[in-house]
PDB file of C-alpha atoms in Angstrom:
ATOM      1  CA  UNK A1138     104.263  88.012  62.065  1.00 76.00           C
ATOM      2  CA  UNK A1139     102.266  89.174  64.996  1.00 78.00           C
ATOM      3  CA  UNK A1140     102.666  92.384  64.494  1.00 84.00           C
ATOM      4  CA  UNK A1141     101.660  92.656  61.012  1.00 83.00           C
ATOM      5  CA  UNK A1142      99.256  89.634  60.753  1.00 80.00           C
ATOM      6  CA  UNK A1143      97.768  89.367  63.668  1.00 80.00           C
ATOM      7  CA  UNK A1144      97.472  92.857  64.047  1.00 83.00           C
ATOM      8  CA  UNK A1145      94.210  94.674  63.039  1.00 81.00           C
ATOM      9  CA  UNK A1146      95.781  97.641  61.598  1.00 86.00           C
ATOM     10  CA  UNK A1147      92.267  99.813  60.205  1.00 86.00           C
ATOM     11  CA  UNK A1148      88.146  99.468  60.804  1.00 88.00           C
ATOM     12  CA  UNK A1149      86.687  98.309  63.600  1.00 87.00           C
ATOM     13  CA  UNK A1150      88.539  95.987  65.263  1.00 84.00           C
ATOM     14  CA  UNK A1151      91.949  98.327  64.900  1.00 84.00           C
ATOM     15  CA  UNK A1152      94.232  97.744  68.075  1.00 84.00           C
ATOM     16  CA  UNK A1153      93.045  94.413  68.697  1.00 83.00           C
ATOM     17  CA  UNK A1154      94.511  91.063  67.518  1.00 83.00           C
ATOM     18  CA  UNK A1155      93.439  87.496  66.601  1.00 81.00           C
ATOM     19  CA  UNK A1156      95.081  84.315  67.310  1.00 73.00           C
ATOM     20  CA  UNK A1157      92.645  80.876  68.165  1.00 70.00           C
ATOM     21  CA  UNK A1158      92.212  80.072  64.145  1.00 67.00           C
ATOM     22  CA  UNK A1159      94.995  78.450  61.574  1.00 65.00           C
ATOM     23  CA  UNK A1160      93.020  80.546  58.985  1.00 68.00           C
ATOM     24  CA  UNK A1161      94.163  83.803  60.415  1.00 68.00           C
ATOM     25  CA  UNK A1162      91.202  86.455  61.213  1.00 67.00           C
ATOM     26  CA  UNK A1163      88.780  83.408  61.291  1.00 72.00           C
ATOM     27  CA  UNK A1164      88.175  83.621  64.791  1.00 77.00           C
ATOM     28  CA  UNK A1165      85.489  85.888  66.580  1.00 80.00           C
ATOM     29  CA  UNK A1166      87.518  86.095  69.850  1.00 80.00           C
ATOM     30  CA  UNK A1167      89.445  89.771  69.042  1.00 83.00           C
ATOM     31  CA  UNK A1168      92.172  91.071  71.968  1.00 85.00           C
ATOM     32  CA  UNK A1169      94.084  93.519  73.428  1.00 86.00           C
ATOM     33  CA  UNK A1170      96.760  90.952  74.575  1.00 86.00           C
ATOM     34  CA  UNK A1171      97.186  89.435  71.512  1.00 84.00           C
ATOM     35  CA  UNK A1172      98.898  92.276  70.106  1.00 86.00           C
ATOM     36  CA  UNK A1173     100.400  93.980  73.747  1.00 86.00           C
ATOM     37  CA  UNK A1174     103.528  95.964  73.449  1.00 89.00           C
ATOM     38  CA  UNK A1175     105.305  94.892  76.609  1.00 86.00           C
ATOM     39  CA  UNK A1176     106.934  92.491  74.266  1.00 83.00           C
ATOM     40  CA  UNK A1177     107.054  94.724  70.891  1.00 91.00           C
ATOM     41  CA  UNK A1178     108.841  96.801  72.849  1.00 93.00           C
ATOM     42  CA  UNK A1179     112.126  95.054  73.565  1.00 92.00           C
ATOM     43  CA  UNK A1180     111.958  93.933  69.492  1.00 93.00           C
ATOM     44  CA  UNK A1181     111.464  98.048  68.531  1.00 95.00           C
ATOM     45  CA  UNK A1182     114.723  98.627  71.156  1.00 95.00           C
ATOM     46  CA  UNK A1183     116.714  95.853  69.498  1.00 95.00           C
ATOM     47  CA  UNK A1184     116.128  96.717  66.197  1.00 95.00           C
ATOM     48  CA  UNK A1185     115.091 100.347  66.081  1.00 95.00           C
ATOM     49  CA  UNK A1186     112.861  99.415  63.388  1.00 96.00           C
ATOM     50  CA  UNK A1187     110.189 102.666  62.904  1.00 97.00           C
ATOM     51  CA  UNK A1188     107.601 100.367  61.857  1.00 95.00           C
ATOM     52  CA  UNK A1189     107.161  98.677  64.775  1.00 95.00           C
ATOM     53  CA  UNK A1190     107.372 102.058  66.785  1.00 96.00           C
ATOM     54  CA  UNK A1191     104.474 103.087  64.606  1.00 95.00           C
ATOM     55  CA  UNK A1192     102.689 100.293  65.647  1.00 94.00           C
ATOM     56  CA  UNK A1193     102.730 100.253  69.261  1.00 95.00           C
ATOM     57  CA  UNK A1194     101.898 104.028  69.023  1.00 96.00           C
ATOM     58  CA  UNK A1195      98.715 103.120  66.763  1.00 94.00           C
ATOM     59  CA  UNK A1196      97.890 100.338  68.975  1.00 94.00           C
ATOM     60  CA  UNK A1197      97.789 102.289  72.204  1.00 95.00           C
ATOM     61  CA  UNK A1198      96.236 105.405  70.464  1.00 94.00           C
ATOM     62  CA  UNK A1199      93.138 102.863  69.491  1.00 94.00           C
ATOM     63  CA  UNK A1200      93.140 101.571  73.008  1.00 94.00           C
ATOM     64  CA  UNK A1201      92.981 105.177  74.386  1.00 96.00           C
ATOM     65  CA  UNK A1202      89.765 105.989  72.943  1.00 95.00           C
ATOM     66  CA  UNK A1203      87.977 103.384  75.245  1.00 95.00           C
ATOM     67  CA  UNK A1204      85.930 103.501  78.506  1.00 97.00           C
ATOM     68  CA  UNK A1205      85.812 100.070  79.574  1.00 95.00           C
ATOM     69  CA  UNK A1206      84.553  97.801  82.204  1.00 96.00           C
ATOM     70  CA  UNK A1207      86.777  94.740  81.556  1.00 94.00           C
ATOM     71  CA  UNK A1208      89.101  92.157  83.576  1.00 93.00           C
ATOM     72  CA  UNK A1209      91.779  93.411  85.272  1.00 93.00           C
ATOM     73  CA  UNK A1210      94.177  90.957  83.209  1.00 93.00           C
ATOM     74  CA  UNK A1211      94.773  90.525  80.366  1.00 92.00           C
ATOM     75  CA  UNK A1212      92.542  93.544  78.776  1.00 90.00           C
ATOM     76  CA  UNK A1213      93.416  96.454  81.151  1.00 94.00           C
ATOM     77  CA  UNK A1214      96.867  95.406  82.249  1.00 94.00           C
ATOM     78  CA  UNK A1215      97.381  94.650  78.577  1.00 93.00           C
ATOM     79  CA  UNK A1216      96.766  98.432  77.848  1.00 94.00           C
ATOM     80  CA  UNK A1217      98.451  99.662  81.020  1.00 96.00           C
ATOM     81  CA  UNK A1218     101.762  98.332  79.641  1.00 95.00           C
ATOM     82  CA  UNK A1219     100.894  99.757  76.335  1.00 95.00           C
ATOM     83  CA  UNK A1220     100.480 103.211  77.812  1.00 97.00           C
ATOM     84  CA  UNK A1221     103.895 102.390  80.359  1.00 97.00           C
ATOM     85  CA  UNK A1222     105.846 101.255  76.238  1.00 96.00           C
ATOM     86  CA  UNK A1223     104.212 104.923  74.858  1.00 97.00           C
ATOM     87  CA  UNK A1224     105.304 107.029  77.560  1.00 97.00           C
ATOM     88  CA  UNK A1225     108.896 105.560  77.216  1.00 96.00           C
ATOM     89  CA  UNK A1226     108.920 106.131  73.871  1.00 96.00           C
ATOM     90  CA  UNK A1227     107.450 109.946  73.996  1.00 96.00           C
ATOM     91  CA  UNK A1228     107.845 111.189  77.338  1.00 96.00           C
ATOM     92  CA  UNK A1229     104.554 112.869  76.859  1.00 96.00           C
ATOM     93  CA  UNK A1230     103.809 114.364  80.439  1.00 96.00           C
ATOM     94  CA  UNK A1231     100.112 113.564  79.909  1.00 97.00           C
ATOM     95  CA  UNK A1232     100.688 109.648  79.356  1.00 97.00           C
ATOM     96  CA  UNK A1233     102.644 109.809  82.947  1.00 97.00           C
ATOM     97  CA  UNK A1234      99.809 111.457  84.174  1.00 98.00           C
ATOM     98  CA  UNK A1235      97.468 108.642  83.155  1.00 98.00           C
ATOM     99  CA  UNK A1236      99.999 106.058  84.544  1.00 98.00           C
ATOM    100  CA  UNK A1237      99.927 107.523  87.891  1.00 98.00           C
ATOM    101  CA  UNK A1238      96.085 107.282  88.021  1.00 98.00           C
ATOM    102  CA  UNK A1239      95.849 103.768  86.945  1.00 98.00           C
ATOM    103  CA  UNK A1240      98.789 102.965  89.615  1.00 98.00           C
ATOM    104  CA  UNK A1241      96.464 104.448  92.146  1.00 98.00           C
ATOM    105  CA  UNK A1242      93.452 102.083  90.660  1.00 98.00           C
ATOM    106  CA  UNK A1243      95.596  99.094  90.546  1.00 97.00           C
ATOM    107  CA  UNK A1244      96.703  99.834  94.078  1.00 98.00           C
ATOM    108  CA  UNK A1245      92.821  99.594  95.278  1.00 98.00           C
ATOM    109  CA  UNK A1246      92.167  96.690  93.168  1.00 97.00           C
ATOM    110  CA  UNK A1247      94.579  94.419  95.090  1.00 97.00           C
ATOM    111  CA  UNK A1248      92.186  93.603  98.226  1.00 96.00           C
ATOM    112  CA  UNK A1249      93.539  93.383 101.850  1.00 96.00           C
ATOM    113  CA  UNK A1250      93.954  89.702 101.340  1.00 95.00           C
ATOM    114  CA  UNK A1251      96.360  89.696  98.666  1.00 96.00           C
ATOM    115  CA  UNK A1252      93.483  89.007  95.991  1.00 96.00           C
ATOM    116  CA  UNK A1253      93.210  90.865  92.672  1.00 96.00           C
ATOM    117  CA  UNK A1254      89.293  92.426  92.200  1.00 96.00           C
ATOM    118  CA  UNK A1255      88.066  90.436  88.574  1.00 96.00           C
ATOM    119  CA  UNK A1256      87.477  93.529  86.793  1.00 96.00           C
ATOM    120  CA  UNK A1257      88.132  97.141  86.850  1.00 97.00           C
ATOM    121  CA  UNK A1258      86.426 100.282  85.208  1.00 98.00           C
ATOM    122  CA  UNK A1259      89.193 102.408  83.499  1.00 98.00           C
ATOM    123  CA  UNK A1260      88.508 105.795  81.042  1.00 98.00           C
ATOM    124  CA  UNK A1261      91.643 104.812  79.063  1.00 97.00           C
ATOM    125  CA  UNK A1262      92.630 108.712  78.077  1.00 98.00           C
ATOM    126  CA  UNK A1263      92.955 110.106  81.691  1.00 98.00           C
ATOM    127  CA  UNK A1264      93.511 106.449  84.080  1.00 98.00           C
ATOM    128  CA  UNK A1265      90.700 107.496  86.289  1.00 98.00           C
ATOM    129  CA  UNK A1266      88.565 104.746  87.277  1.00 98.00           C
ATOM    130  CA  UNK A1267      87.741 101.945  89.913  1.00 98.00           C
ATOM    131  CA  UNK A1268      87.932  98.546  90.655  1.00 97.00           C
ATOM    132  CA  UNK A1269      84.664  96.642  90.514  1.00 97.00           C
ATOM    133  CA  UNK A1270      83.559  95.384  94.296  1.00 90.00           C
ATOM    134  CA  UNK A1271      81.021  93.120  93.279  1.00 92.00           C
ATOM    135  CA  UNK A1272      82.976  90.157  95.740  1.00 90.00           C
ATOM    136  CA  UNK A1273      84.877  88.353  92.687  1.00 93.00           C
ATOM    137  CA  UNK A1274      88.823  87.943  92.412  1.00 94.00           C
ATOM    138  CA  UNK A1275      90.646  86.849  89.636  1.00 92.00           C
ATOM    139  CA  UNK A1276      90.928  83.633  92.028  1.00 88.00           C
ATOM    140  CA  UNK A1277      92.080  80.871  89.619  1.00 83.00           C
ATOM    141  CA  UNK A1278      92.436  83.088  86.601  1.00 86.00           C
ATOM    142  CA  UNK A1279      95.801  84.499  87.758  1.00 90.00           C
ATOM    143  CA  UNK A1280      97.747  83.138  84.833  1.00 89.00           C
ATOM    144  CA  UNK A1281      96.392  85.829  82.332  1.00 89.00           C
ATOM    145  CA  UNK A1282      98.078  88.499  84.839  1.00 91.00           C
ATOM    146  CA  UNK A1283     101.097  86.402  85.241  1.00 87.00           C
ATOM    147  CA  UNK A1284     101.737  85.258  81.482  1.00 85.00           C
ATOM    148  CA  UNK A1285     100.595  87.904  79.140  1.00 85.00           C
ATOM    149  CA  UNK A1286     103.182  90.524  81.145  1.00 86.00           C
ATOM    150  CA  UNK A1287     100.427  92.456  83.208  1.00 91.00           C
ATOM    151  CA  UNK A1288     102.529  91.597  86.454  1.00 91.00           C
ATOM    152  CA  UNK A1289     105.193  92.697  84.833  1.00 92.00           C
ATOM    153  CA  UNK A1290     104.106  95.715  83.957  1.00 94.00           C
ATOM    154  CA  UNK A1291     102.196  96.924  87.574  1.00 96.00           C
ATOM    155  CA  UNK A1292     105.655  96.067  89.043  1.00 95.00           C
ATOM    156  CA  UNK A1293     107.404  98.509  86.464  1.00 95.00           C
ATOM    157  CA  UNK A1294     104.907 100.957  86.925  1.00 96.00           C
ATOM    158  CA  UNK A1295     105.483 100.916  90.928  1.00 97.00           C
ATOM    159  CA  UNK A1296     108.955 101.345  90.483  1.00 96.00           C
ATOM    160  CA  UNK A1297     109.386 103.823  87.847  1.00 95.00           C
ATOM    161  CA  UNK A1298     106.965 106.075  89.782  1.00 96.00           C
ATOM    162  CA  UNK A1299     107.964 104.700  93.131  1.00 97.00           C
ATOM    163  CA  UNK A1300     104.253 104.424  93.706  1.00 98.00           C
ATOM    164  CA  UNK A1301     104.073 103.281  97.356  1.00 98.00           C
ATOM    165  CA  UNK A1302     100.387 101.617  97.159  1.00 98.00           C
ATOM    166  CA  UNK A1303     100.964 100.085  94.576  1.00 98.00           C
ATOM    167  CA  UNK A1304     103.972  98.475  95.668  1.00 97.00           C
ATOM    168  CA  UNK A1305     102.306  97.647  98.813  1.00 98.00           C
ATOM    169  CA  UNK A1306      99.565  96.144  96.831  1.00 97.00           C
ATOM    170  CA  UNK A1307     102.181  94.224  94.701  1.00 96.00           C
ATOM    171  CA  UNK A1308     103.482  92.923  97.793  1.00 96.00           C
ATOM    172  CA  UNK A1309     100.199  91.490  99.056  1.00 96.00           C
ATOM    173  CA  UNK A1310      99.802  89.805  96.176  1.00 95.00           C
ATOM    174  CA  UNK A1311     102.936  88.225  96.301  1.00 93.00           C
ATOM    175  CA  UNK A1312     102.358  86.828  99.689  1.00 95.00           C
ATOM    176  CA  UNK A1313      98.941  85.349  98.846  1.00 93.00           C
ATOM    177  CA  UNK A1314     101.148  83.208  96.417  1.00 90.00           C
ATOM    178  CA  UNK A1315     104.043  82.472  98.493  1.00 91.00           C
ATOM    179  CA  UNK A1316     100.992  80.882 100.817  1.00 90.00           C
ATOM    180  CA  UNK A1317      99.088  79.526  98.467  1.00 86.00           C
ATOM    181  CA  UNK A1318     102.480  77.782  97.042  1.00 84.00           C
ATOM    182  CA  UNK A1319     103.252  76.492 100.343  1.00 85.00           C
ATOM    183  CA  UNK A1320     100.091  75.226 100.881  1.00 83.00           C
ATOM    184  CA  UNK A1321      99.901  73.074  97.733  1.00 78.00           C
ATOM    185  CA  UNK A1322     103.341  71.912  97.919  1.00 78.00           C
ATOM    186  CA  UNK A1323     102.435  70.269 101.634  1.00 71.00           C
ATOM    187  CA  UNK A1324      99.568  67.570 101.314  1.00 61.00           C
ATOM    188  CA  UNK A1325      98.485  65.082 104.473  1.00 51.00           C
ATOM    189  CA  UNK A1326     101.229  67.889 106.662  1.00 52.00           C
ATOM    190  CA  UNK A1327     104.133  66.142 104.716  1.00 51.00           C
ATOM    191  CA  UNK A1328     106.085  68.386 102.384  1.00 53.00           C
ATOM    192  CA  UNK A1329     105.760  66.932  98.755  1.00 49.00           C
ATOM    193  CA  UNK A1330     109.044  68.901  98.032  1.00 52.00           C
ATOM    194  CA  UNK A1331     111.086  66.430 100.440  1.00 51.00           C
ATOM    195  CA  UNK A1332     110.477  63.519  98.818  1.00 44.00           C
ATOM    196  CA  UNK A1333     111.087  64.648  95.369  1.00 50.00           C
ATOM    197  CA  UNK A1334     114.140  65.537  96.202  1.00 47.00           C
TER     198      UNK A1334
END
């Protein structure tokens, strides 16, 4: 269903998806994660159906033709795993190429502190780009990295390429939670997890 309704197949809006309306196409909020392939993928490998091959290619093909300034997730992460799902299913040298540049931008856009930058700046069809230092994190907004697969996919990318700033980076990140999890579980300096137990 997703990948055939609330996929924009042709014209303008091809590559991007719709999903906040019962009356589908209704709604005038059009995205990349709506219709990302992280999870396409593991339907194309169970089924080997071409069709939905066809589609992720076409998706990511679309998404390559941009030079964005967006957020870092869901929108670029979105199309980082759609490049990471293309390169699997090609092998095409210059898609690995791409990867390994936006590893290196995701690797500066995790600050010293563990904190994602908001956005990033990304030419789609080569990975070069930067993160934007303009003093905002994705702070609160984390979930759209951590539910719509874009974590998933910058740890993928680190390991298939054993990308050592980027795993670094990963690993800051993942300490800022662990923190920021330990901090909210302890409230007056009594741990809540205690007595809930």
């Amino acid at each position: 269903h997703n990948r055939d309704v609330d996929t924009y197949h042709r014209g303008n809006f091809r590559g991007n998806g719709t999903r906040h309306n019962v009356n589908h196409w209704g709604c005038n909020d059009k995205e990349w994660r709506v219709v990302m392939p992280l999870a396409r993928r593991l339907h194309y490998y169970l089924t080997a159906d071409p069709w939905t091959r066809e589609v992720i290619l076409n998706t990511v093909s679309a998404w390559q033709t941009y030079e964005r300034t967006a957020s870092s997730a869901p929108s670029i992460t979105s199309a980082l795993s759609g490049i990471l799902v293309k390169h699997e299913l090609t092998n095409d040298p210059a898609d690995e190429a791409v990867l390994r540049r936006m590893a290196d931008l995701y690797a500066r856009a995790v600050r010293p502190d563990g904190h994602f930058v908001k956005s990033v700046h990304v030419n789609l069809a080569t990975g070069e780009g930067d993160p934007v230092e303009d003093g905002q994190t994705m702070d609160g907004r984390y979930f759209f990295l951590n539910l719509f697969g874009g974590q998933h996919a910058l740890v993928e990318l680190a390991e298939l390429l054993d990308h050592r700033p980027l795993i670094e980076a990963a690993a800051r990140f993942a300490d800022r939670c662990i923190a920021e999890e330990a901090a909210a579980n302890a409230y007056g300096g009594v741990d809540r997890a205690a007595h809930t137990a």
